[in-house]
Amino acid sequence: MDNEMIGTFLICAIAGDRIMSIEIPGGLIYEIINADEEWVHGEGSKLQSGTKVILPPGIEIFGNANIDFKGGKPRVWVEEQPQQQPRKILITGSSGYVGQHLLASLAIQGVGGETDSNEGVTYEIFLAYNALSTFEDDLNVLLKDMKLHPSIARIQAIPNIDFSTSDYIQKIQSAGATTLDAIIHLAALSSPWSCENNVSDAWKVNCPVGLLSFGAPITYLSTDQVYEGTKSYYQEDTDETLPVNVYGRTKLAFERVLLGSDTLLSEIELGGNSSSDCKHMPDTKSIPPPNPNSTILRSSLILGGPTPLKNGCRKGSFPSFLQFIESRLKSSTPTDYFINEFRSVVHIKDVLRAIMHFLNKAIERKAGSRRKVEIYNLGGSTRVSRYDIALKLATHLKLDHSTANGVDRPAIGGVPSPPDISMNVDKITNEIEVAKMDGLDEIIEHTFSI
């Protein structure tokens, strides 16, 4: 329509027997600024005032607001809107337990859930993972069998993203994620034993400062192991952090990166490990500035049902600790469960609800609008030991629990572990507007109800 001009014409009723006849050129764009209710065309559909139309040549407009199109039909002119580019979201650790549940939720419900308020907004989801050989085949099967939410324009896996190497940013960008609107950071070296025995890799994987180079808000799944574990029901805004192992220290350090702290760990938080940790700790002077719309979620032990992908995740045949206990109880295998360590175990359903909530807050934040980075305890409503979980599950499944042995965790030897890192979860409960976070009873009931 580059050669077309926009004009206007007045359609009105003419009183008495006075006749007005106007022949106007076709091919131009006209706006109807005053159309009589009886003014119709074609099969009788009305053209309302304010409508812009392209008229065919040789037509006449005459009395009583009628129009003779002489066999032609006008077509409504719609002003072309600039095409909105899809928003890009990166999920790290997407082949893990939380990652698989999250990608399935996004594929089905979209970013805004079933009542997505971002009408017309589309998303590209990039799934970064390291080396799970079954992941992409399982993902393709899952996506083939489901109907994608209309807001999801594309889901793309990015393999071999190893945060212990220096080229992970280049690999992510080479896959098309050159700019990002949001990052959900789930990847971690999460075994405390592995972290103690691979300190260098633990720091690189659990404190990947290169992610800040995208400038995007990060929703970060941290851990309850940033707390020392000497009291019950830790509060995120008032209680001090004092991790007792390398895993906790590296996860806490990335929290400080997102907070823009000049010091990642204090001397007290480093304890007697300052020489080992400081050797691998990133220099804060070289870290890009963090996005203030990021969120830190200190997660407890996550429990729930199987992963949505057929072959699961790298943790083997047990999606969560519940399935491990179930297997041991059903096979009557004697198993020791600690009675002197307590957690606020959290339902995978509540973890997903929290991540989606903060993802939406991050991407809907208007340009120039800023808030401070917030920290939330992400746990359930009950404080339990592993032995408590085993007994509760045995009762629910009506299994003999005589092979479940309650024992104390040894005070000396092995990887240091915080004894009681149960958490107060009032802040997250209020933020995501639920009556309460699921407790152990609800988690077990939901997981084994199918």
XYZ file of N, CA, C and O in Angstrom, residues 83-269:
748
model
N 5.726 -6.278 14.376
C 5.731 -7.628 14.930
C 6.575 -7.677 16.202
O 7.720 -7.228 16.220
N 5.980 -8.228 17.258
C 6.677 -8.307 18.532
C 7.569 -9.539 18.558
O 7.131 -10.645 18.239
N 8.811 -9.347 18.920
C 9.743 -10.452 18.979
C 9.465 -11.323 20.203
O 9.089 -10.817 21.262
N 9.631 -12.644 20.073
C 9.423 -13.515 21.231
C 10.391 -13.169 22.358
O 11.543 -12.792 22.123
N 9.910 -13.272 23.567
C 10.789 -13.121 24.724
C 11.560 -14.418 24.932
O 11.007 -15.509 24.783
N 12.818 -14.284 25.302
C 13.690 -15.456 25.399
C 14.006 -15.766 26.855
O 14.444 -14.896 27.609
N 13.784 -17.030 27.212
C 14.001 -17.493 28.581
C 14.979 -18.658 28.559
O 14.806 -19.610 27.792
N 16.002 -18.593 29.390
C 16.979 -19.674 29.523
C 16.742 -20.413 30.827
O 16.623 -19.790 31.887
N 16.673 -21.747 30.752
C 16.606 -22.588 31.945
C 17.891 -23.403 32.001
O 18.169 -24.202 31.097
N 18.682 -23.213 33.024
C 19.871 -24.042 33.205
C 19.507 -25.261 34.046
O 18.546 -25.230 34.815
N 20.259 -26.338 33.870
C 19.935 -27.554 34.615
C 18.584 -28.123 34.235
O 17.887 -28.733 35.050
N 18.201 -27.959 32.961
C 16.848 -28.331 32.539
C 16.636 -29.836 32.480
O 15.492 -30.287 32.423
N 17.687 -30.622 32.504
C 17.523 -32.082 32.477
C 17.365 -32.668 33.872
O 17.143 -33.872 34.018
N 17.479 -31.831 34.904
C 17.334 -32.306 36.274
C 15.881 -32.457 36.688
O 14.950 -32.234 35.905
N 15.672 -32.817 37.947
C 14.325 -33.106 38.445
C 13.417 -31.890 38.349
O 12.314 -31.961 37.779
N 13.860 -30.763 38.873
C 13.048 -29.545 38.810
C 12.943 -29.062 37.366
O 11.869 -28.649 36.905
N 14.041 -29.123 36.628
C 14.052 -28.640 35.248
C 13.053 -29.358 34.361
O 12.346 -28.735 33.561
N 12.971 -30.673 34.482
C 12.036 -31.436 33.652
C 10.587 -31.097 33.992
O 9.746 -30.948 33.106
N 10.284 -30.993 35.276
C 8.927 -30.609 35.670
C 8.601 -29.200 35.182
O 7.475 -28.927 34.738
N 9.578 -28.304 35.244
C 9.353 -26.920 34.846
C 9.114 -26.805 33.346
O 8.196 -26.103 32.903
N 9.915 -27.479 32.537
C 9.748 -27.368 31.087
C 8.405 -27.935 30.651
O 7.765 -27.405 29.740
N 7.955 -29.010 31.307
C 6.645 -29.574 30.973
C 5.532 -28.606 31.343
O 4.558 -28.431 30.600
N 5.676 -27.946 32.480
C 4.674 -26.974 32.921
C 4.611 -25.794 31.965
O 3.520 -25.335 31.591
N 5.754 -25.294 31.540
C 5.786 -24.165 30.603
C 5.187 -24.552 29.259
O 4.460 -23.778 28.637
N 5.500 -25.767 28.793
C 4.998 -26.210 27.495
C 3.481 -26.300 27.483
O 2.830 -25.957 26.496
N 2.895 -26.736 28.595
C 1.450 -26.934 28.658
C 0.715 -25.650 29.034
O -0.288 -25.279 28.413
N 1.206 -24.939 30.043
C 0.475 -23.806 30.598
C 0.964 -22.453 30.105
O 0.281 -21.446 30.292
N 2.139 -22.412 29.489
C 2.709 -21.129 29.108
C 3.351 -20.452 30.301
O 3.289 -20.933 31.430
N 3.945 -19.322 30.058
C 4.652 -18.608 31.121
C 3.689 -18.038 32.155
O 3.955 -18.049 33.347
N 2.549 -17.554 31.676
C 1.578 -16.954 32.590
C 0.546 -17.918 33.115
O -0.421 -17.501 33.734
N 0.692 -19.218 32.845
C -0.283 -20.188 33.299
C -1.519 -20.181 32.414
O -1.548 -19.617 31.319
N -2.569 -20.827 32.900
C -3.787 -20.992 32.108
C -4.481 -19.660 31.843
O -5.216 -19.505 30.878
N -4.286 -18.697 32.709
C -4.899 -17.378 32.513
C -3.818 -16.364 32.178
O -3.616 -15.387 32.881
N -3.104 -16.631 31.101
C -1.984 -15.778 30.696
C -2.497 -14.379 30.352
O -3.290 -14.195 29.442
N -2.031 -13.393 31.117
C -2.464 -12.008 30.887
C -1.662 -11.337 29.781
O -2.030 -10.269 29.303
N -0.567 -11.954 29.384
C 0.280 -11.357 28.352
C -0.214 -11.768 26.970
O 0.449 -12.477 26.223
N -1.415 -11.340 26.608
C -1.999 -11.727 25.334
C -1.160 -11.183 24.190
O -0.803 -10.016 24.155
N -0.829 -12.069 23.251
C -0.032 -11.678 22.107
C 1.458 -11.827 22.324
O 2.232 -11.750 21.372
N 1.893 -12.041 23.547
C 3.317 -12.213 23.839
C 3.685 -13.680 23.635
O 2.969 -14.580 24.069
N 4.779 -13.931 22.954
C 5.262 -15.296 22.754
C 6.646 -15.459 23.371
O 7.327 -14.476 23.664
N 7.029 -16.718 23.534
C 8.274 -17.011 24.238
C 9.069 -18.088 23.511
O 8.501 -19.025 22.956
N 10.377 -17.932 23.555
C 11.298 -18.989 23.158
C 11.977 -19.494 24.418
O 12.540 -18.698 25.181
N 11.911 -20.802 24.639
C 12.483 -21.404 25.843
C 13.745 -22.165 25.454
O 13.701 -23.073 24.619
N 14.861 -21.794 26.036
C 16.137 -22.475 25.793
C 16.464 -23.356 26.996
O 16.518 -22.874 28.127
N 16.686 -24.641 26.731
C 16.903 -25.626 27.786
C 18.372 -26.034 27.808
O 18.805 -26.882 27.019
N 19.140 -25.428 28.683
C 20.561 -25.754 28.794
C 20.736 -26.957 29.720
O 20.147 -27.016 30.789
N 21.530 -27.920 29.269
C 21.828 -29.093 30.109
C 23.216 -29.600 29.744
O 23.793 -29.209 28.725
N 23.724 -30.506 30.562
C 25.096 -30.941 30.345
C 25.186 -32.205 29.502
O 25.373 -32.135 28.298
N 24.993 -33.366 30.106
C 25.329 -34.582 29.356
C 24.372 -35.739 29.604
O 24.784 -36.888 29.643
N 23.071 -35.475 29.761
C 22.103 -36.552 29.926
C 21.726 -37.080 28.540
O 21.018 -36.414 27.781
N 22.200 -38.280 28.199
C 22.089 -38.779 26.824
C 20.653 -38.992 26.368
O 20.358 -38.918 25.168
N 19.738 -39.245 27.303
C 18.345 -39.529 26.922
C 17.480 -38.275 26.839
O 16.316 -38.353 26.433
N 18.024 -37.133 27.205
C 17.189 -35.948 27.412
C 16.477 -35.482 26.136
O 15.255 -35.298 26.124
N 17.206 -35.277 25.058
C 16.580 -34.696 23.863
C 15.581 -35.646 23.217
O 14.519 -35.213 22.746
N 15.888 -36.939 23.194
C 14.933 -37.897 22.633
C 13.657 -37.919 23.474
O 12.540 -37.919 22.939
N 13.816 -37.939 24.791
C 12.645 -37.918 25.677
C 11.861 -36.624 25.528
O 10.626 -36.619 25.562
N 12.571 -35.519 25.359
C 11.916 -34.223 25.186
C 11.093 -34.206 23.904
O 9.946 -33.735 23.894
N 11.647 -34.726 22.832
C 10.925 -34.758 21.560
C 9.657 -35.601 21.656
O 8.615 -35.246 21.089
N 9.733 -36.702 22.371
C 8.552 -37.549 22.562
C 7.495 -36.801 23.363
O 6.303 -36.823 23.031
N 7.925 -36.133 24.415
C 6.994 -35.385 25.258
C 6.288 -34.297 24.457
O 5.058 -34.155 24.525
N 7.047 -33.526 23.689
C 6.466 -32.417 22.936
C 5.579 -32.914 21.796
O 4.600 -32.253 21.432
N 5.907 -34.066 21.249
C 5.095 -34.637 20.173
C 3.723 -35.054 20.691
O 2.718 -34.957 19.982
N 3.675 -35.516 21.939
C 2.430 -36.046 22.504
C 1.573 -34.988 23.182
O 0.494 -35.302 23.680
N 2.038 -33.751 23.251
C 1.258 -32.715 23.926
C 0.986 -31.542 23.001
O 1.671 -31.338 22.004
N -0.024 -30.780 23.353
C -0.343 -29.568 22.620
C 0.334 -28.396 23.307
O 0.032 -28.081 24.466
N 1.248 -27.747 22.604
C 1.969 -26.615 23.184
C 1.025 -25.452 23.449
O 0.098 -25.195 22.684
N 1.275 -24.760 24.532
C 0.532 -23.538 24.813
C 0.775 -22.547 23.667
O 1.904 -22.437 23.164
N -0.261 -21.826 23.217
C -0.083 -20.926 22.058
C 0.963 -19.846 22.258
O 1.455 -19.276 21.273
N 1.319 -19.528 23.493
C 2.324 -18.490 23.720
C 3.755 -18.998 23.543
O 4.691 -18.203 23.483
N 3.930 -20.316 23.474
C 5.274 -20.884 23.343
C 5.613 -21.022 21.864
O 5.090 -21.888 21.159
N 6.487 -20.149 21.379
C 6.858 -20.154 19.959
C 7.864 -21.250 19.640
O 7.835 -21.829 18.553
N 8.751 -21.547 20.599
C 9.794 -22.530 20.318
C 10.397 -23.023 21.615
O 10.526 -22.256 22.582
N 10.757 -24.303 21.642
C 11.522 -24.886 22.749
C 12.760 -25.522 22.150
O 12.667 -26.379 21.265
N 13.912 -25.092 22.603
C 15.165 -25.578 22.022
C 16.118 -26.045 23.115
O 16.398 -25.310 24.070
N 16.608 -27.265 22.968
C 17.598 -27.804 23.900
C 18.996 -27.340 23.506
O 19.326 -27.248 22.324
N 19.807 -27.043 24.513
C 21.211 -26.673 24.286
C 22.072 -27.644 25.092
O 22.202 -27.505 26.315
N 22.663 -28.648 24.445
C 23.432 -29.662 25.184
C 24.836 -29.199 25.534
O 25.325 -28.176 25.050
N 25.477 -29.992 26.389
C 26.892 -29.819 26.739
C 27.211 -28.465 27.365
O 28.273 -27.891 27.121
N 26.274 -27.956 28.160
C 26.556 -26.717 28.886
C 27.130 -27.097 30.243
O 26.412 -27.466 31.178
N 28.432 -27.026 30.325
C 29.174 -27.408 31.529
C 29.736 -26.129 32.150
O 30.624 -25.496 31.589
N 29.210 -25.756 33.307
C 29.618 -24.502 33.937
C 31.029 -24.554 34.515
O 31.552 -23.524 34.942
N 31.646 -25.729 34.509
C 33.029 -25.808 34.975
C 34.011 -25.439 33.864
O 35.215 -25.326 34.113
N 33.512 -25.246 32.640
C 34.361 -24.842 31.520
C 34.175 -23.346 31.241
O 33.214 -22.732 31.703
N 35.045 -22.794 30.448
C 35.033 -21.348 30.216
C 34.197 -20.928 29.010
O 34.006 -19.739 28.778
N 33.674 -21.908 28.243
C 32.993 -21.558 26.995
C 31.478 -21.712 27.067
O 30.818 -21.740 26.032
N 30.919 -21.806 28.265
C 29.476 -22.066 28.337
C 28.652 -20.892 27.818
O 27.585 -21.100 27.215
N 29.102 -19.674 28.012
C 28.358 -18.520 27.495
C 28.360 -18.538 25.970
O 27.321 -18.302 25.324
N 29.499 -18.826 25.371
C 29.605 -18.872 23.920
C 28.677 -19.936 23.344
O 28.015 -19.719 22.315
N 28.575 -21.093 24.000
C 27.707 -22.172 23.513
C 26.236 -21.760 23.591
O 25.450 -22.068 22.689
N 25.858 -21.088 24.660
C 24.472 -20.637 24.805
C 24.132 -19.621 23.720
O 23.084 -19.691 23.071
N 25.041 -18.688 23.488
C 24.792 -17.666 22.465
C 24.777 -18.257 21.060
O 23.984 -17.838 20.212
N 25.620 -19.245 20.811
C 25.675 -19.866 19.489
C 24.379 -20.596 19.158
O 24.052 -20.797 17.984
N 23.626 -20.979 20.199
C 22.349 -21.671 19.987
C 21.210 -20.702 19.697
O 20.073 -21.131 19.492
N 21.501 -19.401 19.668
C 20.485 -18.408 19.357
C 20.066 -17.554 20.532
O 19.303 -16.602 20.367
N 20.553 -17.876 21.709
C 20.202 -17.100 22.904
C 21.229 -16.002 23.120
O 21.924 -15.951 24.141
N 21.309 -15.101 22.140
C 22.293 -14.023 22.240
C 21.866 -12.967 23.248
O 22.689 -12.348 23.912
N 20.565 -12.752 23.333
C 20.004 -11.873 24.359
C 18.915 -12.648 25.092
O 18.246 -13.499 24.492
N 18.725 -12.341 26.363
C 17.740 -13.067 27.172
C 16.894 -12.080 27.956
O 17.364 -11.037 28.394
N 15.622 -12.439 28.134
C 14.716 -11.636 28.951
C 14.643 -12.144 30.380
O 14.259 -11.400 31.284
N 14.997 -13.406 30.592
C 14.974 -13.970 31.945
C 15.776 -15.264 31.962
O 15.876 -15.970 30.947
N 16.347 -15.560 33.123
C 17.094 -16.799 33.338
C 16.538 -17.483 34.578
O 16.329 -16.844 35.614
N 16.284 -18.785 34.467
C 15.954 -19.604 35.634
C 17.156 -20.511 35.862
O 17.427 -21.409 35.057
N 17.878 -20.270 36.941
C 19.147 -20.977 37.164
C 18.942 -22.116 38.154
O 18.846 -21.911 39.368
N 18.903 -23.346 37.604
C 18.711 -24.548 38.405
C 19.965 -25.409 38.482
O 20.083 -26.253 39.377
N 20.880 -25.236 37.544
C 22.068 -26.097 37.468
C 22.907 -25.975 38.735
O 23.077 -24.879 39.274
N 23.433 -27.101 39.187
C 24.270 -27.080 40.389
C 25.044 -28.387 40.507
O 24.606 -29.430 40.001
N 26.175 -28.308 41.149
C 26.843 -29.502 41.656
C 26.284 -29.679 43.055
O 26.736 -29.044 44.008
N 25.229 -30.496 43.169
C 24.404 -30.496 44.381
C 24.773 -31.548 45.408
O 24.207 -31.562 46.499
N 25.680 -32.426 45.086
C 26.120 -33.430 46.064
C 27.177 -32.817 46.986
O 28.264 -32.442 46.523
N 26.895 -32.704 48.283
C 27.903 -32.162 49.199
C 29.215 -32.944 49.154
O 30.294 -32.344 49.240
N 29.117 -34.254 48.975
C 30.332 -35.067 48.903
C 31.159 -34.672 47.676
O 32.379 -34.513 47.761
N 30.495 -34.535 46.521
C 31.214 -34.149 45.303
C 31.840 -32.771 45.441
O 32.950 -32.531 44.965
N 31.140 -31.856 46.098
C 31.679 -30.509 46.286
C 32.922 -30.529 47.173
O 33.901 -29.814 46.890
N 32.901 -31.314 48.242
C 34.053 -31.395 49.138
C 35.273 -31.954 48.423
O 36.411 -31.565 48.714
N 35.035 -32.863 47.478
C 36.142 -33.536 46.807
C 36.505 -32.901 45.461
O 37.475 -33.332 44.826
N 35.730 -31.909 45.035
C 36.030 -31.197 43.789
C 35.744 -29.712 44.006
O 34.821 -29.143 43.399
N 36.532 -29.099 44.859
C 36.264 -27.724 45.284
C 36.289 -26.764 44.103
O 35.436 -25.877 43.976
N 37.249 -26.930 43.197
C 37.359 -26.028 42.052
C 36.110 -26.090 41.187
O 35.534 -25.059 40.819
N 35.668 -27.305 40.851
C 34.464 -27.454 40.031
C 33.229 -26.940 40.767
O 32.327 -26.361 40.151
N 33.177 -27.167 42.079
C 32.028 -26.696 42.859
C 31.884 -25.181 42.751
O 30.775 -24.661 42.588
N 32.990 -24.474 42.824
C 32.932 -23.014 42.720
C 32.534 -22.564 41.314
O 31.731 -21.649 41.144
N 33.064 -23.214 40.298
C 32.731 -22.822 38.931
C 31.269 -23.101 38.602
O 30.588 -22.272 37.984
N 30.772 -24.271 39.003
C 29.403 -24.670 38.659
C 28.379 -23.936 39.511
O 27.350 -23.467 39.006
N 28.653 -23.814 40.803
C 27.662 -23.244 41.715
C 27.726 -21.726 41.822
O 26.831 -21.110 42.401
N 28.762 -21.138 41.238
C 28.865 -19.682 41.257
C 29.233 -19.188 39.849
O 30.299 -18.588 39.650
N 28.347 -19.397 38.862
C 28.652 -19.085 37.459
C 28.424 -17.611 37.140
O 27.409 -17.217 36.557
N 29.386 -16.789 37.474
C 29.214 -15.341 37.346
C 29.038 -14.894 35.898
O 28.530 -13.805 35.634
N 29.427 -15.738 34.938
C 29.266 -15.382 33.530
C 27.816 -15.172 33.129
O 27.535 -14.438 32.170
N 26.880 -15.788 33.839
C 25.462 -15.618 33.504
C 25.027 -14.159 33.604
O 24.086 -13.736 32.926
N 25.708 -13.391 34.434
C 25.332 -11.992 34.602
C 25.642 -11.157 33.363
O 25.130 -10.038 33.229
N 26.457 -11.693 32.460
C 26.801 -10.942 31.246
C 25.588 -10.740 30.342
O 25.589 -9.856 29.492
N 24.530 -11.548 30.510
C 23.317 -11.366 29.720
C 22.499 -10.160 30.201
O 21.647 -9.659 29.472
N 22.736 -9.726 31.420
C 21.992 -8.591 31.964
C 20.549 -8.894 32.299
O 19.766 -7.982 32.593
N 20.159 -10.158 32.258
C 18.765 -10.551 32.485
C 18.521 -10.847 33.964
O 19.434 -11.234 34.701
N 17.272 -10.685 34.429
C 16.939 -11.082 35.797
C 17.065 -12.598 35.955
O 16.671 -13.352 35.061
N 17.594 -13.023 37.079
C 17.835 -14.443 37.336
C 16.973 -14.904 38.511
O 17.026 -14.309 39.592
N 16.192 -15.941 38.282
C 15.501 -16.626 39.378
C 16.382 -17.798 39.764
O 16.558 -18.743 38.982
N 16.945 -17.729 40.956
C 18.041 -18.632 41.353
C 17.571 -19.599 42.430
O 17.097 -19.173 43.487
N 17.701 -20.902 42.146
C 17.361 -21.926 43.129
C 18.582 -22.189 43.999
O 19.488 -22.925 43.616
N 18.593 -21.570 45.164
C 19.681 -21.753 46.118
C 19.326 -22.913 47.056
O 18.567 -23.805 46.676
N 19.819 -22.908 48.270
C 19.644 -24.048 49.161
C 19.478 -23.615 50.613
O 19.973 -22.548 51.017
N 18.806 -24.461 51.373
C 18.693 -24.231 52.816
C 20.017 -24.482 53.533
O 20.182 -24.119 54.704
N 20.988 -25.080 52.832
C 22.268 -25.379 53.455
C 23.182 -24.158 53.575
O 24.356 -24.295 53.947
N 22.651 -22.980 53.306
C 23.398 -21.762 53.624
C 23.305 -21.470 55.130
O 24.064 -20.640 55.642
N 22.396 -22.144 55.833
C 22.246 -21.947 57.277
C 23.119 -22.947 58.042
O 23.411 -24.051 57.557
N 23.505 -22.555 59.251
C 24.390 -23.394 60.063
C 23.682 -24.636 60.589
O 24.289 -25.695 60.741
N 22.388 -24.510 60.898
C 21.637 -25.674 61.355
C 21.639 -25.885 62.849
O 21.491 -27.022 63.322
N 21.779 -24.808 63.621
C 21.824 -24.933 65.085
C 20.530 -24.489 65.751
O 20.462 -24.408 66.970
N 19.507 -24.165 64.955
C 18.230 -23.760 65.503
C 17.125 -24.241 64.556
O 17.405 -24.843 63.530
N 15.893 -23.988 64.909
C 14.768 -24.384 64.071
C 14.130 -23.154 63.421
O 14.202 -22.051 63.948
N 13.524 -23.370 62.273
C 12.716 -22.368 61.582
C 13.488 -21.069 61.314
O 13.151 -20.000 61.801
N 14.530 -21.195 60.520
C 15.326 -20.034 60.118
C 14.473 -19.048 59.327
O 13.643 -19.445 58.506
N 14.710 -17.759 59.551
C 14.038 -16.700 58.810
C 15.049 -16.013 57.892
O 16.147 -15.646 58.334
N 14.652 -15.829 56.639
C 15.596 -15.360 55.631
C 16.061 -13.928 55.823
O 17.170 -13.564 55.426
N 15.242 -13.084 56.443
C 15.591 -11.661 56.546
C 16.229 -11.271 57.876
O 16.692 -10.138 58.027
N 16.252 -12.200 58.827
C 16.793 -11.850 60.142
C 17.901 -12.783 60.620
O 18.797 -12.352 61.347
N 17.875 -14.035 60.229
C 18.870 -14.992 60.716
C 20.118 -14.982 59.844
O 20.035 -14.857 58.616
N 21.253 -15.139 60.492
C 22.532 -15.128 59.777
C 22.741 -16.422 59.000
O 22.172 -17.472 59.327
N 23.550 -16.318 57.970
C 23.954 -17.504 57.215
C 25.337 -17.934 57.680
O 26.209 -17.102 57.944
N 25.539 -19.243 57.776
C 26.841 -19.774 58.170
C 26.950 -21.213 57.664
O 26.777 -22.171 58.418
N 27.189 -21.393 56.374
C 27.247 -22.744 55.808
C 28.406 -23.546 56.387
O 29.469 -22.998 56.678
N 28.178 -24.854 56.511
C 29.185 -25.713 57.154
C 29.942 -26.564 56.144
O 30.835 -27.320 56.527
N 29.600 -26.466 54.847
C 30.298 -27.274 53.847
C 30.510 -26.459 52.567
O 29.976 -25.350 52.415
N 31.299 -27.019 51.658
C 31.630 -26.331 50.407
C 30.376 -26.065 49.588
O 30.217 -24.981 48.995
N 29.458 -27.020 49.541
C 28.226 -26.834 48.791
C 27.479 -25.593 49.261
O 27.102 -24.728 48.455
N 27.277 -25.482 50.549
C 26.574 -24.328 51.099
C 27.303 -23.017 50.836
O 26.672 -21.996 50.539
N 28.634 -23.035 50.935
C 29.400 -21.800 50.725
C 29.346 -21.340 49.278
O 29.209 -20.140 49.004
N 29.438 -22.273 48.338
C 29.403 -21.874 46.923
C 28.023 -21.365 46.531
O 27.902 -20.427 45.739
N 26.980 -21.981 47.074
C 25.624 -21.511 46.767
C 25.366 -20.136 47.387
O 24.738 -19.267 46.764
N 25.849 -19.930 48.603
C 25.695 -18.630 49.253
C 26.472 -17.549 48.495
O 26.005 -16.413 48.361
N 27.631 -17.908 47.980
C 28.440 -16.926 47.240
C 27.692 -16.400 46.021
O 27.744 -15.199 45.717
N 26.956 -17.273 45.317
C 26.217 -16.787 44.148
C 25.027 -15.925 44.572
O 24.628 -15.021 43.829
N 24.475 -16.182 45.741
C 23.464 -15.257 46.275
C 24.059 -13.863 46.401
O 23.440 -12.861 46.003
N 25.273 -13.788 46.934
C 25.931 -12.489 47.130
C 26.268 -11.841 45.790
O 26.237 -10.602 45.663
N 26.568 -12.649 44.780
C 26.795 -12.115 43.442
C 25.538 -11.410 42.947
O 25.592 -10.280 42.436
N 24.390 -12.047 43.115
C 23.132 -11.449 42.663
C 22.750 -10.230 43.493
O 22.044 -9.336 43.009
N 23.195 -10.200 44.728
C 22.923 -9.050 45.592
C 23.884 -7.897 45.325
O 23.714 -6.802 45.879
N 24.914 -8.141 44.501
C 25.888 -7.099 44.183
C 26.845 -6.799 45.316
O 27.372 -5.681 45.416
N 27.094 -7.794 46.174
C 27.963 -7.587 47.333
C 29.429 -7.493 46.910
O 29.873 -8.206 46.003
N 30.158 -6.636 47.589
C 31.600 -6.537 47.334
C 32.352 -7.730 47.916
O 33.409 -8.113 47.412
N 31.802 -8.304 48.987
C 32.409 -9.466 49.638
C 31.454 -10.643 49.506
O 30.306 -10.564 49.955
N 31.919 -11.717 48.894
C 31.034 -12.862 48.660
C 30.817 -13.676 49.928
O 29.712 -14.155 50.182
N 31.861 -13.861 50.722
C 31.740 -14.592 51.978
C 32.570 -13.878 53.035
O 33.697 -13.456 52.771
N 32.004 -13.757 54.221
C 32.738 -13.133 55.318
C 33.745 -14.122 55.891
O 33.707 -15.327 55.601
N 34.645 -13.611 56.717
C 35.636 -14.477 57.364
C 34.947 -15.537 58.215
O 35.370 -16.694 58.268
N 33.864 -15.153 58.888
C 33.131 -16.115 59.718
C 32.491 -17.185 58.843
O 32.521 -18.377 59.180
N 31.922 -16.793 57.711
C 31.284 -17.765 56.818
C 32.305 -18.696 56.180
O 32.006 -19.859 55.899
